[in-house]
mmCIF file of C-alpha atoms in Angstrom:
data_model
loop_
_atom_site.group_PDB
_atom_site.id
_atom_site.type_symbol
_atom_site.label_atom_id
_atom_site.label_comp_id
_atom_site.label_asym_id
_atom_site.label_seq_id
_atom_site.Cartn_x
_atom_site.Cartn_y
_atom_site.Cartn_z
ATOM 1 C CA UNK A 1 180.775 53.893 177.791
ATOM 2 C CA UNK A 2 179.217 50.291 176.740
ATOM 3 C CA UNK A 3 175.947 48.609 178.193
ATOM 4 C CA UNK A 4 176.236 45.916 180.371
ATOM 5 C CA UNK A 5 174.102 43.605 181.895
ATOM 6 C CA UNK A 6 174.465 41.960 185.383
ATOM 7 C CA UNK A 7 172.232 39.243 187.011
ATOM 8 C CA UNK A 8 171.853 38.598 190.765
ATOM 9 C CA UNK A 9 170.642 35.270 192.188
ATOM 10 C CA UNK A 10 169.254 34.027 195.430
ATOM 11 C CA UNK A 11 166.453 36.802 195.387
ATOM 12 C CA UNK A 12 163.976 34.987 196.209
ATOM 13 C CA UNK A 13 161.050 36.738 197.050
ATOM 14 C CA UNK A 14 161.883 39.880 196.335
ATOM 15 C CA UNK A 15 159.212 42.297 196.241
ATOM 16 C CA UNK A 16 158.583 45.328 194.153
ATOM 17 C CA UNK A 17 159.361 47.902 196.779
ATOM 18 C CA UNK A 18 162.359 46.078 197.354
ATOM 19 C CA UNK A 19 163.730 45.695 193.790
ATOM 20 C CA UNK A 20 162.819 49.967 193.875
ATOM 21 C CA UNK A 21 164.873 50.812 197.055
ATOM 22 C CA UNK A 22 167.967 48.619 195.692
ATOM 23 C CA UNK A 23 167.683 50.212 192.467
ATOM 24 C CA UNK A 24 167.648 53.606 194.452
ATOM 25 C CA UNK A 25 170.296 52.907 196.658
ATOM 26 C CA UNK A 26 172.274 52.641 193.360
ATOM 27 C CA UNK A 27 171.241 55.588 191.345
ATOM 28 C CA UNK A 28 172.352 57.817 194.470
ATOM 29 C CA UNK A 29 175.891 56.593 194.561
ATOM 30 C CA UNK A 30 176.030 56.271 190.737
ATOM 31 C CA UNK A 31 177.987 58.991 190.036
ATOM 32 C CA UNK A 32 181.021 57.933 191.319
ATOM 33 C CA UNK A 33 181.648 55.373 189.053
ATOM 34 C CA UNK A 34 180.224 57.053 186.026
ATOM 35 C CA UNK A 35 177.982 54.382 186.519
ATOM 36 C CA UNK A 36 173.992 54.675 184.882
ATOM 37 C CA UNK A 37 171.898 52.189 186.062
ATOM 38 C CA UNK A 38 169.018 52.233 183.515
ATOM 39 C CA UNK A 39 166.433 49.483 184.009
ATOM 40 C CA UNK A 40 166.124 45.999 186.641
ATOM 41 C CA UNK A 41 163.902 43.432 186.135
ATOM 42 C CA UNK A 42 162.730 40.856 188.275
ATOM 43 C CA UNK A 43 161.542 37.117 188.707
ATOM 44 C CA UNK A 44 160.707 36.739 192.558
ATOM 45 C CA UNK A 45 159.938 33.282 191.585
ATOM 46 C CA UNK A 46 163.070 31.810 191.047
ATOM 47 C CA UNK A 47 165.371 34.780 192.669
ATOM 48 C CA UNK A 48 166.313 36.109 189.698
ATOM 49 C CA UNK A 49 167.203 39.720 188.672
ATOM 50 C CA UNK A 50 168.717 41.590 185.413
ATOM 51 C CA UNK A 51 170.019 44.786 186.206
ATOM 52 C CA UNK A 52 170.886 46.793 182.767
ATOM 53 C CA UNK A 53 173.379 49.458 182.900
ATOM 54 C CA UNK A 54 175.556 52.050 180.889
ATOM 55 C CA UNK A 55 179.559 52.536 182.292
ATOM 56 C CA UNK A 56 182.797 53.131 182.013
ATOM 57 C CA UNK A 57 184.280 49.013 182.980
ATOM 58 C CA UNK A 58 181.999 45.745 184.746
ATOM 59 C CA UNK A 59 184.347 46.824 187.653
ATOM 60 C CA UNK A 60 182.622 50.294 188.437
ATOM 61 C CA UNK A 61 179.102 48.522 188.136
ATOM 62 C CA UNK A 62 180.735 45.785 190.649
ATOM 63 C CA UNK A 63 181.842 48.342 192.990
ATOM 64 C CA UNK A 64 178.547 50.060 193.128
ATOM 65 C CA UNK A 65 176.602 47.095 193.381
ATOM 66 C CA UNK A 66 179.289 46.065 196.442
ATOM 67 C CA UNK A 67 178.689 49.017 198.718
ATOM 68 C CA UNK A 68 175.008 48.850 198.028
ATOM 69 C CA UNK A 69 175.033 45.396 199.700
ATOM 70 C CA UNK A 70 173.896 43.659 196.680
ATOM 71 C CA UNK A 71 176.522 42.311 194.446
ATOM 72 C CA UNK A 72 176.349 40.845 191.405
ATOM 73 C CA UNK A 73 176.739 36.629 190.738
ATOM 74 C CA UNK A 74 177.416 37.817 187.121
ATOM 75 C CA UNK A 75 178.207 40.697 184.774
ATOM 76 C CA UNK A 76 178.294 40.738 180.595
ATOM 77 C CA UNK A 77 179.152 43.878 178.829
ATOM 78 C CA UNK A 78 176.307 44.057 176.227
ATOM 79 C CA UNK A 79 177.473 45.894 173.606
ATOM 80 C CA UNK A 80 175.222 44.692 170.918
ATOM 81 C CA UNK A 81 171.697 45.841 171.315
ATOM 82 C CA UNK A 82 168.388 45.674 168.935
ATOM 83 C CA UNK B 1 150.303 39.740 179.812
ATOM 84 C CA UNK B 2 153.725 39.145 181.339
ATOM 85 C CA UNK B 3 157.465 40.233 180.972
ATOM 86 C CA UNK B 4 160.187 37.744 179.756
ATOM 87 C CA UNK B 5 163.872 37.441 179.971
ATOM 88 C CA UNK B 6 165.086 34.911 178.247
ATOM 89 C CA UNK B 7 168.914 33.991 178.414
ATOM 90 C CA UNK B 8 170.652 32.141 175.101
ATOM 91 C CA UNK B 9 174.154 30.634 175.690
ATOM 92 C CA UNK B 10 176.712 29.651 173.588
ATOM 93 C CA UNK B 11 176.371 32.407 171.031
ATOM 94 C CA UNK B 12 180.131 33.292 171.197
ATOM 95 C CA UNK B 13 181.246 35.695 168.197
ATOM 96 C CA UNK B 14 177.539 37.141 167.067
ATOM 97 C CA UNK B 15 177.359 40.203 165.216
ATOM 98 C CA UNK B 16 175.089 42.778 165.313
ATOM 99 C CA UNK B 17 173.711 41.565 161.922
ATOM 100 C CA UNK B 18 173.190 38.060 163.124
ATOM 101 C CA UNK B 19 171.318 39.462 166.573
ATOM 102 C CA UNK B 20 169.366 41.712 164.342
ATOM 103 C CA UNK B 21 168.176 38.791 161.797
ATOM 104 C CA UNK B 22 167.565 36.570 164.989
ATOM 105 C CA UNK B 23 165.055 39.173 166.225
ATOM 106 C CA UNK B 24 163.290 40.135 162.783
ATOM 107 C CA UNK B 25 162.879 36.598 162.538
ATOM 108 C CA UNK B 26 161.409 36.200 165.838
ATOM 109 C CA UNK B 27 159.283 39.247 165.189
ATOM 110 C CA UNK B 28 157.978 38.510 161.749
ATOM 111 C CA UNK B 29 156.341 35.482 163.655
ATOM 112 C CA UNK B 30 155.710 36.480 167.188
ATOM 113 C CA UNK B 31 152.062 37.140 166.655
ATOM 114 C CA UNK B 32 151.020 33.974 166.011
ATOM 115 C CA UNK B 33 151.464 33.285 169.712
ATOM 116 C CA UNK B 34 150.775 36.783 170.840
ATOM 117 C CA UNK B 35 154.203 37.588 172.081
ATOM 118 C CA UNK B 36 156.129 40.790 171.300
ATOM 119 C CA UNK B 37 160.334 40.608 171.656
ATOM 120 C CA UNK B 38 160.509 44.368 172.644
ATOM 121 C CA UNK B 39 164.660 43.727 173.131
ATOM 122 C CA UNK B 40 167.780 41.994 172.766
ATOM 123 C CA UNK B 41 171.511 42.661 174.178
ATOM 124 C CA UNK B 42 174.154 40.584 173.600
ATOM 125 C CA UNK B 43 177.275 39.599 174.819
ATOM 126 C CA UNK B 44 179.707 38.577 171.555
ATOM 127 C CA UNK B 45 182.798 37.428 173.929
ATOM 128 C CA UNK B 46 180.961 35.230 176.380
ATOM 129 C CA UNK B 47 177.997 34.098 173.734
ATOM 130 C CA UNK B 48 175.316 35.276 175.956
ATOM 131 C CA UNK B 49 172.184 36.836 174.517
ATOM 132 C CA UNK B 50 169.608 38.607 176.876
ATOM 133 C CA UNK B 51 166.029 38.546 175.274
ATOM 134 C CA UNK B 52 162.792 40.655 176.588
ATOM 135 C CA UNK B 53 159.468 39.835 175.677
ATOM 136 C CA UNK B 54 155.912 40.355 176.726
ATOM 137 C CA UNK B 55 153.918 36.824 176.478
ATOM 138 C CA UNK B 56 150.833 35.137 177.304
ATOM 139 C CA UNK B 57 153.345 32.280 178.563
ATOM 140 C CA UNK B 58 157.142 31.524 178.656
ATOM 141 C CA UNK B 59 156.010 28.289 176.431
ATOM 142 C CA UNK B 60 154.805 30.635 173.694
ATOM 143 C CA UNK B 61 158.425 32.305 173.817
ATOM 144 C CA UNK B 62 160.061 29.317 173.783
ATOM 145 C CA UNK B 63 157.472 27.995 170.752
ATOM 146 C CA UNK B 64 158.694 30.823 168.954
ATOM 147 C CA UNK B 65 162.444 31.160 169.558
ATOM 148 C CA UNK B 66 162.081 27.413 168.613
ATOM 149 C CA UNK B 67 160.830 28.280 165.833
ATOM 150 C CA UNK B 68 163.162 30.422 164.380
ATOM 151 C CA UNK B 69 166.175 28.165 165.291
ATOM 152 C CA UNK B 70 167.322 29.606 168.197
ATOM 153 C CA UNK B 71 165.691 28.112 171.412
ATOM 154 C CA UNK B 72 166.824 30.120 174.830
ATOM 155 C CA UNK B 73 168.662 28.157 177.521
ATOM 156 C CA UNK B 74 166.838 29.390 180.532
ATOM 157 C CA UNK B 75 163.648 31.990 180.320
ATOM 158 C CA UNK B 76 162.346 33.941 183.301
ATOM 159 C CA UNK B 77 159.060 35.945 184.433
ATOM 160 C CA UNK B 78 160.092 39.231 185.642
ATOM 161 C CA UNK B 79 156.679 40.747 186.728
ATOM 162 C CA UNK B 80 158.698 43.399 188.694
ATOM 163 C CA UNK B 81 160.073 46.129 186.999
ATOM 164 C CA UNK B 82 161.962 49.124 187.154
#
């Protein structure tokens, strides 16, 4: 399993209840990927948002990001953490 | 007191030991400006490095990270967490 880190764009405005229920919709289909999506973060401002997760390939957290109806622009396996 | 993710590009190859360094040397500083770097990830193949922070201002990051050599290529607010 390795950490990886993927970043959606053109969020503009999101709110918090909004980032929660996308982060939801995630964590209930999870498991089918082996996915764990562990923390998201973010800035409403400029539609930004970091989405940190632990899984088996950047394909699984694709796919689960895909039939959420919120994929990702970009994905970096972060295997290096302090 | 807001969240920070700052992004740093072009730091192809980096080793654990080299992301650790970067942060101590962020951190032995930090206070001067009143931000604390609570976390890094990074990305060795594609160079990317994924920085959070809590900060009176993204400036004071930035002062910082300039500081210690290593300025970030694009920093974000991310007042929405979770």
């Amino acid at each position: 399993m390795t950490k990886y880190m993927d970043v959606h764009h053109g969020m503009k405005g999101i709110t918090e209840a909004q980032l929660l229920a996308a982060h939801n919709a995630d964590l209930a289909i999870e498991g089918d990927e082996k996915v764990h999506f562990e923390k998201a973060w973010a800035d409403p401002e400029s539609g930004t948002v970091y989405c940190l997760s632990e899984a088996p390939s950047a394909d699984a957290v694709m796919r689960i990001h895909e039939r959420t109806g919120h994929p990702a622009s970009e994905i970096h396996a972060v295997p290096i953490t302090v």
